Short mmCIF file of C-alpha atoms and ligand atoms in Angstrom, two decimals:
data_model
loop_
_atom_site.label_atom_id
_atom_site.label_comp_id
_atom_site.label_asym_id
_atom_site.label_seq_id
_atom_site.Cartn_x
_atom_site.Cartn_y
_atom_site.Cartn_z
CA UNK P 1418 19.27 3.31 -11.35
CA UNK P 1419 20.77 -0.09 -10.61
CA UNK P 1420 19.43 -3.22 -11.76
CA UNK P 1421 20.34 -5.98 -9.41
CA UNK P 1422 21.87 -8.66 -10.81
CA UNK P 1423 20.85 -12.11 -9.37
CA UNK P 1424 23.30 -15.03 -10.27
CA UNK P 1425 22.26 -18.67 -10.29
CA UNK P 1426 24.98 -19.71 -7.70
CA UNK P 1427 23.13 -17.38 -5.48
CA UNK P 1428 19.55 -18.56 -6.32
CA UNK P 1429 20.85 -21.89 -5.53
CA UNK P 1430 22.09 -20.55 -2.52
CA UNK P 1431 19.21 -19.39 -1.56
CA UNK P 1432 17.28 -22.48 -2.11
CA UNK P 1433 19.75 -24.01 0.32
CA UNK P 1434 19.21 -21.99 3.07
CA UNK P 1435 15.55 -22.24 2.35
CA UNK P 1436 15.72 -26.05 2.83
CA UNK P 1437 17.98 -25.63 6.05
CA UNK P 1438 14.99 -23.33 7.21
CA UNK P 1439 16.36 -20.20 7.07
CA UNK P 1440 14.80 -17.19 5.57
CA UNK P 1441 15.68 -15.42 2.56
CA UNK P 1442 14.28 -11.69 1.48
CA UNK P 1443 13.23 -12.02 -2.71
CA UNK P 1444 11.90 -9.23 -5.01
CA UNK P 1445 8.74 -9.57 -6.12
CA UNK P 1446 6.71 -6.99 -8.87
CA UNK P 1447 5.07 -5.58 -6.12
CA UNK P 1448 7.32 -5.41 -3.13
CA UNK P 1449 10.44 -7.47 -1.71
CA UNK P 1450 9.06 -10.42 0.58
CA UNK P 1451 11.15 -11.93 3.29
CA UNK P 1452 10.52 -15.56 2.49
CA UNK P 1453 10.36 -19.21 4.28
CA UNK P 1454 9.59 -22.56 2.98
CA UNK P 1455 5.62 -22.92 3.72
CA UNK P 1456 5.84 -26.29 4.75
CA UNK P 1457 8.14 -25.97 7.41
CA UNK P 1458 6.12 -23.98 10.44
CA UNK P 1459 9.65 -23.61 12.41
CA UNK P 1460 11.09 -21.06 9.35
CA UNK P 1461 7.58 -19.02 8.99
CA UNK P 1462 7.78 -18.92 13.19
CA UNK P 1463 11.46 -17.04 12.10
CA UNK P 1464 9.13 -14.78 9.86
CA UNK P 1465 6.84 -13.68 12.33
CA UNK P 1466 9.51 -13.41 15.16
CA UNK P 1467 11.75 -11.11 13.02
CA UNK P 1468 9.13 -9.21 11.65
CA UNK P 1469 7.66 -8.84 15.36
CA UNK P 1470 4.22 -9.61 13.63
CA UNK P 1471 1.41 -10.47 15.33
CA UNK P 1472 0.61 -14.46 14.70
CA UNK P 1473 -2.81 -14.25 14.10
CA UNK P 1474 -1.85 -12.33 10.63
CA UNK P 1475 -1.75 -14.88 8.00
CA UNK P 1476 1.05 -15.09 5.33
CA UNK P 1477 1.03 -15.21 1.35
CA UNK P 1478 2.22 -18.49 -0.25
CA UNK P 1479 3.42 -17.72 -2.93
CA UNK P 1480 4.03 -20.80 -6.20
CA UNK P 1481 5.33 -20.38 -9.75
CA UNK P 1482 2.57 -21.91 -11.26
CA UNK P 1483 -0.66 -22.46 -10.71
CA UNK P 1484 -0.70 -26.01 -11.68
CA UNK P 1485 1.05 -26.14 -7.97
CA UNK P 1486 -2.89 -24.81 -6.28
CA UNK P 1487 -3.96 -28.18 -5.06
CA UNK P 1488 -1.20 -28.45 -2.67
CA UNK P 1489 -2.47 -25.01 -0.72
CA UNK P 1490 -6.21 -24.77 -1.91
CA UNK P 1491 -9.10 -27.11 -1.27
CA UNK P 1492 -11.19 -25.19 -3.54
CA UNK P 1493 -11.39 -22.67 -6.05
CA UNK P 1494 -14.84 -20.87 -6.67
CA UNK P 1495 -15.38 -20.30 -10.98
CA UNK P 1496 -14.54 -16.65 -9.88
CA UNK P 1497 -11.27 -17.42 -8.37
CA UNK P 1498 -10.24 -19.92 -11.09
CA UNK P 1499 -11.51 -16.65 -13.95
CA UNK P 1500 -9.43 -14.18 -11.28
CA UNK P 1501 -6.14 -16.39 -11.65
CA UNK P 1502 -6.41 -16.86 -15.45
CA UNK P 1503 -6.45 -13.57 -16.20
CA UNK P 1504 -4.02 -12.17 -13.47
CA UNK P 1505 -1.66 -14.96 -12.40
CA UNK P 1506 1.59 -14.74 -12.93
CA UNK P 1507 1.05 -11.06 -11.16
CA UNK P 1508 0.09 -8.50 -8.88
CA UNK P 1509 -2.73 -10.46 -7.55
CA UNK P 1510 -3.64 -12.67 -4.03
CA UNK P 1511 -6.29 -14.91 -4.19
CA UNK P 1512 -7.63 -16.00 -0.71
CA UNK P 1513 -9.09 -19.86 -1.03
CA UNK P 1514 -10.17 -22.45 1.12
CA UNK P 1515 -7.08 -24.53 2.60
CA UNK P 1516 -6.26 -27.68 2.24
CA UNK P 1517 -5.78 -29.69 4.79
CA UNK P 1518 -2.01 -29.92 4.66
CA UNK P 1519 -1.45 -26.34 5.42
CA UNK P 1520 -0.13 -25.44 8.81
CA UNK P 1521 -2.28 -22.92 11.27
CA UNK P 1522 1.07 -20.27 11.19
CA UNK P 1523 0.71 -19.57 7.63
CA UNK P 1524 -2.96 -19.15 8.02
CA UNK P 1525 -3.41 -17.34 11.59
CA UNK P 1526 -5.57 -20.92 12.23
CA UNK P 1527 -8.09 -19.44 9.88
CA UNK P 1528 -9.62 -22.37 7.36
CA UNK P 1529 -8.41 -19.93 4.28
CA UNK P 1530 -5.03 -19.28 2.72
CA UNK P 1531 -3.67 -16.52 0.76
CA UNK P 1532 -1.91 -17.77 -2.56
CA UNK P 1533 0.24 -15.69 -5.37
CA UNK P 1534 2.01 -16.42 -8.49
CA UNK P 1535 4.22 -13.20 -8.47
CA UNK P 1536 5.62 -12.37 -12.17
CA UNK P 1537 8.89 -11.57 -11.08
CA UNK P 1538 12.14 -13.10 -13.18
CA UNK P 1539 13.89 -13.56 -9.88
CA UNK P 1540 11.27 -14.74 -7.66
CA UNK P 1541 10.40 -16.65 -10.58
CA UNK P 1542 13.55 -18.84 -10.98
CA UNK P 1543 14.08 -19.08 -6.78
CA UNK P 1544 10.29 -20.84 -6.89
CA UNK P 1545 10.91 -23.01 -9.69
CA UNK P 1546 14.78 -24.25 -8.06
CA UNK P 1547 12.77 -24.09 -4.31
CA UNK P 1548 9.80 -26.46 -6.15
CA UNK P 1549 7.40 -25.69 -3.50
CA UNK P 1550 5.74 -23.04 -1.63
CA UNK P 1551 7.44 -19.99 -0.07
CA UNK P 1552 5.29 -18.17 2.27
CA UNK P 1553 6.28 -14.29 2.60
CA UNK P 1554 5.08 -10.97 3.99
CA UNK P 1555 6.74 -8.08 3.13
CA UNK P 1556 10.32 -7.53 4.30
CA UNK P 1557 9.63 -5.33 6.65
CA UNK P 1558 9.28 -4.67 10.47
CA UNK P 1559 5.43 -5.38 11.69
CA UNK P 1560 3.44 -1.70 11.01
CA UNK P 1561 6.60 -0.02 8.65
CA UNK P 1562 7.06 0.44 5.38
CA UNK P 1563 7.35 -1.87 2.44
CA UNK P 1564 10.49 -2.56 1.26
CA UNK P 1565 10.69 -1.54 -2.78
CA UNK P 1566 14.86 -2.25 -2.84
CA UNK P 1567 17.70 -4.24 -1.45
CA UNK P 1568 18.31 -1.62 0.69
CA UNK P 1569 15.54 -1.04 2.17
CA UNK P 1570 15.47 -4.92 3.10
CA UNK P 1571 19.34 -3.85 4.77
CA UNK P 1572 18.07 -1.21 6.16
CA UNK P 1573 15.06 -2.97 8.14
CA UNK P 1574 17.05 -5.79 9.36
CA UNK P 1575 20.67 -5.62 9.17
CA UNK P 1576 22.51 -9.11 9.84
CA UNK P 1577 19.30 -10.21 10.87
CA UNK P 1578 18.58 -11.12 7.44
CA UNK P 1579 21.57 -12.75 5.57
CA UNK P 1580 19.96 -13.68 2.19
CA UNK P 1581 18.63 -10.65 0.42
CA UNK P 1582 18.45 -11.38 -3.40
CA UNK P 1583 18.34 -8.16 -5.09
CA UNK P 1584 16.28 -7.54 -7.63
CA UNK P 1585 16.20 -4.05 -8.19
CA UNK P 1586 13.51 -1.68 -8.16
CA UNK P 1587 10.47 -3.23 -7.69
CA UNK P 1588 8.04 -1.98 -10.82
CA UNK P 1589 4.36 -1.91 -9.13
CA UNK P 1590 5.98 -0.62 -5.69
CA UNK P 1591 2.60 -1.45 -3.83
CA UNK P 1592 1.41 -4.48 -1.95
CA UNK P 1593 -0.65 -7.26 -4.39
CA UNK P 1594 -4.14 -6.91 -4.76
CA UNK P 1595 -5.74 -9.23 -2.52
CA UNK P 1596 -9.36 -10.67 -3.05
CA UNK P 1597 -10.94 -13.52 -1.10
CA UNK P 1598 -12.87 -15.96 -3.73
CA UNK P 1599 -15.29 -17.77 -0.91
CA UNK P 1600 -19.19 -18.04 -0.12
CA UNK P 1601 -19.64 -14.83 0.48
CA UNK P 1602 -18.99 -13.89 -3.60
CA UNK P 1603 -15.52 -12.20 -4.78
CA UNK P 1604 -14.31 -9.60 -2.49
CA UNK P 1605 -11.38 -7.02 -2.27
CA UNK P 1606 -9.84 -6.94 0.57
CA UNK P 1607 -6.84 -5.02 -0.28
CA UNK P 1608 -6.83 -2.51 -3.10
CA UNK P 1609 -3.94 -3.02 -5.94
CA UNK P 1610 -2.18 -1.80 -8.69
CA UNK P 1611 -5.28 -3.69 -10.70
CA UNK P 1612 -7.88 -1.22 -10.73
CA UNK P 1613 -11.56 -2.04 -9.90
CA UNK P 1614 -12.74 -1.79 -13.47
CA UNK P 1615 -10.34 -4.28 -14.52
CA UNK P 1616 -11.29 -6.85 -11.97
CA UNK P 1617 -15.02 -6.31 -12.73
CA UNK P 1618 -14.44 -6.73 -16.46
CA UNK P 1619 -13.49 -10.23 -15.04
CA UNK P 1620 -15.38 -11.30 -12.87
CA UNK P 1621 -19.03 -8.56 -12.69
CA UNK P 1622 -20.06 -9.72 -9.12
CA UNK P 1623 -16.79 -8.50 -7.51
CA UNK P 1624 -17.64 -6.08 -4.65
CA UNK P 1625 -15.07 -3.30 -2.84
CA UNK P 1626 -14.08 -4.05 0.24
CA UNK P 1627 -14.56 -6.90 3.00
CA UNK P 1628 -17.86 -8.73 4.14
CA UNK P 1629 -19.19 -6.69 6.65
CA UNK P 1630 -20.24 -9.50 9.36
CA UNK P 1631 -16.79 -11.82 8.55
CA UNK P 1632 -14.11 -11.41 10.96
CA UNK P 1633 -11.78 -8.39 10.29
CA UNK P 1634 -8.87 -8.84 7.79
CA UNK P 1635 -5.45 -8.87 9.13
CA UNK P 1636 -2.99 -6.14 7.34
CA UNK P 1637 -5.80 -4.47 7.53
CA UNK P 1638 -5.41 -2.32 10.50
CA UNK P 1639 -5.46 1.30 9.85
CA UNK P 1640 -2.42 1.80 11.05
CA UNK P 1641 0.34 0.43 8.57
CA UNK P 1642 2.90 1.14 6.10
CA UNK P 1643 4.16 4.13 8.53
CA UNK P 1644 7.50 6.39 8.70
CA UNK P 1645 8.29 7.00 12.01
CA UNK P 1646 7.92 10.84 11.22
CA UNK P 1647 4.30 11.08 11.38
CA UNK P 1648 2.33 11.57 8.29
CA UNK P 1649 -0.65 14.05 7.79
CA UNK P 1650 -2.50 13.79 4.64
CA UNK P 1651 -3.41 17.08 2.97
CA UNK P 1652 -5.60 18.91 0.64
CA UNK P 1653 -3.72 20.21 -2.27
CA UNK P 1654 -4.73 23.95 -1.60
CA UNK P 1655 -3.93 23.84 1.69
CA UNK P 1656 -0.47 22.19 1.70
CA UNK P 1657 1.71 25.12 1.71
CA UNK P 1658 -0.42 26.87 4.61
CA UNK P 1659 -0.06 24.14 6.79
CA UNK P 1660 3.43 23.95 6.03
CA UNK P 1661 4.14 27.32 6.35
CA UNK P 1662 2.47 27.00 10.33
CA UNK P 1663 5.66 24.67 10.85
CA UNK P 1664 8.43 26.48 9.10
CA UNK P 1665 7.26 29.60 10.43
CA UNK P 1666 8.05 27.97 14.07
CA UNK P 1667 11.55 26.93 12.30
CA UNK P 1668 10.38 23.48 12.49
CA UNK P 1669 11.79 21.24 9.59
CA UNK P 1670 8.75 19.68 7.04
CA UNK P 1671 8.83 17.40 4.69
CA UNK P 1672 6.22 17.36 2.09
CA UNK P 1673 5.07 14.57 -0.57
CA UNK P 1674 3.68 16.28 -3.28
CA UNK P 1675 2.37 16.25 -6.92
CA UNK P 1676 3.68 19.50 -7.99
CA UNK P 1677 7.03 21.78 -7.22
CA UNK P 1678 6.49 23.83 -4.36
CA UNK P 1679 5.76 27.24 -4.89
CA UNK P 1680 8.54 29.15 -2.97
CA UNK P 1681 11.52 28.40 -1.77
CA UNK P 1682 11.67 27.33 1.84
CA UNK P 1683 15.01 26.26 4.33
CA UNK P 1684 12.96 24.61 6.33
CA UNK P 1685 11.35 22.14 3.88
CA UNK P 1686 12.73 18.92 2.19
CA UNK P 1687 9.71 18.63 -0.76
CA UNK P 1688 9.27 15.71 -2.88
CA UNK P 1689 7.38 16.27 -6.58
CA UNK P 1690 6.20 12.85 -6.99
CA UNK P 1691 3.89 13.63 -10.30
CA UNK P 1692 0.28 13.11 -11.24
CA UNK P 1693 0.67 9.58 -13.12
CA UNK P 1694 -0.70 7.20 -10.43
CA UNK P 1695 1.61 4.30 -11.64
CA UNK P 1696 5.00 6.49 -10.95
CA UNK P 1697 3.42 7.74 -7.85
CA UNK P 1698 2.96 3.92 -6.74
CA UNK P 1699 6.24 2.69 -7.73
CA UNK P 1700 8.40 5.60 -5.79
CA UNK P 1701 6.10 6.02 -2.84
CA UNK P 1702 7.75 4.07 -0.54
CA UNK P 1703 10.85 4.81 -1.12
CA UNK P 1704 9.96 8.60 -1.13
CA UNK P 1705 8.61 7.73 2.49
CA UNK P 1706 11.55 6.69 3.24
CA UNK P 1707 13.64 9.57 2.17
CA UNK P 1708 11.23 12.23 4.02
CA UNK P 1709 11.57 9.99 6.86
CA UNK P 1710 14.82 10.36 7.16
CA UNK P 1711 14.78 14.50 6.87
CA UNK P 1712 14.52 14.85 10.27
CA UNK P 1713 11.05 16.79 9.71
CA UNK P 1714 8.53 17.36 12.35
CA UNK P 1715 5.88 16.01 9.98
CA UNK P 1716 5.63 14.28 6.26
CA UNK P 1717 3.14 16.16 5.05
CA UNK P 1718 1.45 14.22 2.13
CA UNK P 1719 -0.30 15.88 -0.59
CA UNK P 1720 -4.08 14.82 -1.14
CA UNK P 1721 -4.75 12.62 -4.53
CA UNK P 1722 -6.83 12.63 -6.68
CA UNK P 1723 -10.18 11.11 -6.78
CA UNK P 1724 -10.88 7.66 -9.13
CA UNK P 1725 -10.04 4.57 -9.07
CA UNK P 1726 -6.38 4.55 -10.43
CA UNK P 1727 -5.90 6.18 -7.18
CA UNK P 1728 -7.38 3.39 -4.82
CA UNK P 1729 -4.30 1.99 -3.96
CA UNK P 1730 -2.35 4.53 -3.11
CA UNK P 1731 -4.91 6.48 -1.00
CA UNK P 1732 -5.74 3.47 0.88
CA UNK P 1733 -1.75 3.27 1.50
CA UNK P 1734 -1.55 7.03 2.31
CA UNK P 1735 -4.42 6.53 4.62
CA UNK P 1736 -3.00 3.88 6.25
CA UNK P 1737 0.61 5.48 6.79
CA UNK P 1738 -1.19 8.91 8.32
CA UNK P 1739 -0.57 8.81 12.04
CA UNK P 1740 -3.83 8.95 14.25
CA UNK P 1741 -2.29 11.85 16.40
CA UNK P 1742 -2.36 14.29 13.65
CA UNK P 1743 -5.68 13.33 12.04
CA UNK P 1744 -7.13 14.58 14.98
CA UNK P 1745 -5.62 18.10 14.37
CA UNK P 1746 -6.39 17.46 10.94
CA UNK P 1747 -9.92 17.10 11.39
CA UNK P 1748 -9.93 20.17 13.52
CA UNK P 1749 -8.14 22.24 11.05
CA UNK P 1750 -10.06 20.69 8.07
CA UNK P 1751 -13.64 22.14 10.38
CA UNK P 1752 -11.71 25.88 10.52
CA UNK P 1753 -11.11 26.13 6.76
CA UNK P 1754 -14.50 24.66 5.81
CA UNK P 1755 -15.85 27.07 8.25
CA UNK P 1756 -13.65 29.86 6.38
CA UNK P 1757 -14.54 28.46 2.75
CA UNK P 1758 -17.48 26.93 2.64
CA UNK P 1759 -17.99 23.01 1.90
CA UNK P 1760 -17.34 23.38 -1.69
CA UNK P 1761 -15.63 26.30 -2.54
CA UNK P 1762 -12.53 28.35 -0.97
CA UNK P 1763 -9.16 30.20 -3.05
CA UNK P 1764 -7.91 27.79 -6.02
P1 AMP X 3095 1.73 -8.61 4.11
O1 AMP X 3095 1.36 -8.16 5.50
O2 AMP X 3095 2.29 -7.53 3.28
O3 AMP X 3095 2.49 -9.84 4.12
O4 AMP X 3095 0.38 -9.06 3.41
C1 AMP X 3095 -0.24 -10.26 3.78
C2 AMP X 3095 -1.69 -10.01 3.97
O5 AMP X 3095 -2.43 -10.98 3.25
C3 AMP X 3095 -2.17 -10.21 5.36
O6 AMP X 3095 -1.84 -9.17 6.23
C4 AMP X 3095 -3.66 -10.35 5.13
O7 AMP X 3095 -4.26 -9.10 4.93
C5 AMP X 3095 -3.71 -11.11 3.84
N1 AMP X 3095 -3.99 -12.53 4.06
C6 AMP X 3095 -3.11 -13.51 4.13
N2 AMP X 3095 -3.72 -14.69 4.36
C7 AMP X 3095 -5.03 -14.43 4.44
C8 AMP X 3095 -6.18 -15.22 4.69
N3 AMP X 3095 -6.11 -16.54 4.89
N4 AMP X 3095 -7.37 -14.61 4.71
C9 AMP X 3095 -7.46 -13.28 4.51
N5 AMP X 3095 -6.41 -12.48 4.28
C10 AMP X 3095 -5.21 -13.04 4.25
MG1 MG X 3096 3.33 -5.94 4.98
#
C-alpha cells in the first residue's frame, strides 16, 4: 500500500489556493473532503457547483482546534461540549447553533452548523497553516461514493480538481459520525465508526436517529453513496442462489461478501471483505468501486451482521442499494420466506 507523502511546500500551496478561493481535496480519518475556505461563500458556491449538490445540503466546517468553536457556534449544549471532549480531534460532527457570522451556503440557510476537528496529520497541518475554517463534503460527485484515496478524488473529477493532497488510505473509510447537540436533547443523525455504546457512555440521554417532527436531514436521503452498477443487498444464505439466477443467464455479477465463494464461477468478480466490522469499513468503498467497475449486471452485497459495530456500515449499504432492485428484492425475499418459513430455511 502507498502512503502518500504530503510535503510542506505543497501544504503551503494549498493554503494559497485556499486564500485565492480555490478548492483543494484533503484526507481526512474518515474520508477525503474537497475543501473551501468557510468564510468565503464564492469558493463553497465552487463546492456545491462541482459536486452538482443540491444547496439546501449544508457543509461540515471543519477547525484544528476547538478553542477555534466561537467563531462557527453560538452555543454549545453541556452534551455537546462532553461529546467534543471526549471525541474531538476525530471521527465525530457536532451540529450547533450558528453564529451569526456564518454564511447561509455553508448552512443550507438553516440557523445550525455542522463543525469537526478531524484527527488527521495532513488535514491537521493544512488547518493550522489555513488558520481558519475549511468547509468540506466529501470529494465526491452529489449521490456517489466517498472517496477513501487520491485516486478516487482523480477519478471523480479529473482537472476539475487541481489540488488533491494525498494522504493515503483513509483509516475509518466511513463518513464522521454526526450528532446534532440542540433543544431537542443529543441526537444521531448519521451513524459512525463510534458505536452507540460509546456515545452513550458519554453522554446517557443520546437517542438513535433524528427528531421525528424536525425537518429532514440533508445526506440523509436514502439514496447515497451509490456505484452506478446497482447494488442489491443480500442474505448470506441466499447470496449464491441469487447469483447463480444471473450467471446462469451468462450475465456478469459482482458480489461483496464476508466469506470466499463457494465454487468457482466465470461469470463472477467476488470480493471477501471479512467479518471484522472495522476492515469491512475501511475497504468498503473502495471495494465498491472495484465491483463497479466489473462490468457486472448487479453488486450483489452480502447481508451483515446484526449489532451495533455494524450500524455504520448497514446504514451505508442501505443507502448505496438501488430502489429498482429492492423491489425485486422484496418480492424474492416473500418467495423464500414463503419456501422457509420466517425463521428457519437450509443453513
Ligand atoms: P457530506 O455530504 O459527506 O459532506 O456530509 C455532510 C452532511 O452533514 C450533510 O449532508 C448533512 O447530513 C450534515 N450536516 C451538515 N450541516 C448540517 C446542519 N447544519 N444540520 C444538520 N446536518 C448537517
Ligand atoms: Mg458525501
Amino acid at each position: 500500500m502507498a502512503i502518500g507523502r504530503v510535503l510542506q511546500q505543497e501544504i503551503q500551496e494549498a493554503v494559497e489556493a485556499l486564500r485565492a478561493g480555490e478548492l483543494v481535496a484533503f484526507p481526512t480519518e474518515t474520508v477525503y473532503g474537497l475543501g473551501a475556505n468557510a468564510n468565503n461563500p464564492d469558493a463553497v458556491r465552487k463546492i456545491f457547483r462541482i459536486k452538482g449538490r443540491p444547496s439546501t445540503h449544508p457543509v461540515i466546517v471543519h477547525i484544528d482546534h476547538p478553542r477555534y468553536l466561537q467563531r462557527w457556534v453560538r452555543e454549545m449544549t453541556p452534551e455537546a461540549k462532553k461529546l467534543a471532549d471526549a471525541f474531538w480531534p476525530g471521527p465525530l460532527t457536532l451540529v450547533a447553533k450558528r453564529a451569526p457570522a456564518v454564511n447561509d451556503v455553508i448552512t443550507g440557510g438553516q440557523d445550525t452548523v455542522a463543525i469537526r476537528v478531524p484527527n488527521h496529520p495532513v488535514a491537521q497541518q493544512l488547518l493550522n497553516a489555513f488558520g481558519g475554517g475549511i468547509a468540506a463534503p466529501s470529494a465526491n460527485r452529489y449521490g456517489h461514493v466517498s472517496p477513501t484515496r487520491a485516486e478516487h478524488v482523480r477519478e471523480e473529477f479529473g482537472d476539475e480538481v487541481k489540488w488533491v493532497l494525498d494522504g493515503g488510505d483513509c483509516k475509518v473509510g466511513l463518513e464522521s459520525t454526526i450528532i446534532s447537540c440542540l433543544a431537542d436533547g443529543p441526537r444521531v443523525l448519521r451513524p459512525g465508526s463510534i458505536s452507540f455504546s460509546q456515545l452513550k457512555a458519554v453522554v446517557p440521554t443520546i437517542q438513535m436517529g433524528p427528531n421525528p417532527s424536525a425537518p429532514r436531514v440533508p445526506g440523509s436521503t436514502s439514496r447515497h453513496y451509490s456505484p452506478t452498477t446497482p447494488v442489491n443487498v443480500v442474505p448470506s444464505r441466499r447470496l449464491e442462489t441469487v447469483m447463480n439466477e444471473f450467471t446462469a443467464n451468462h450475465e456478469k455479477v459482482a458480489v461483496l461478501a464476508q466469506r470466499p465463494p463457494g465454487t468457482a464461477n466465470p461469470f463472477m468478480t467476488w470480493i471477501n471483505a471479512g467479518i471484522r466490522p472495522d476492515v469491512y469499513a475501511r475497504n468498503l468503498y473502495a471495494n465498491l468501486r472495484t465491483l463497479d467497475k466489473a462490468s457486472a449486471k448487479i453488486i450483489l452485497v452480502e447481508e451483515v451482521p446484526e449489532g451495533e459495530k455494524w450500524d455504520a456500515v448497514r446504514d451505508r449499504l442501505r443507502r448505496s442499494a438501488s430502489a429498482e432492485n429492492i423491489v425485486t428484492y422484496d418480492q424474492d425475499i416473500a418467495a423464500w420466506v414463503a419456501d422457509f418459513g420466517e425463521e428457519g430455511g437450509p443453513t
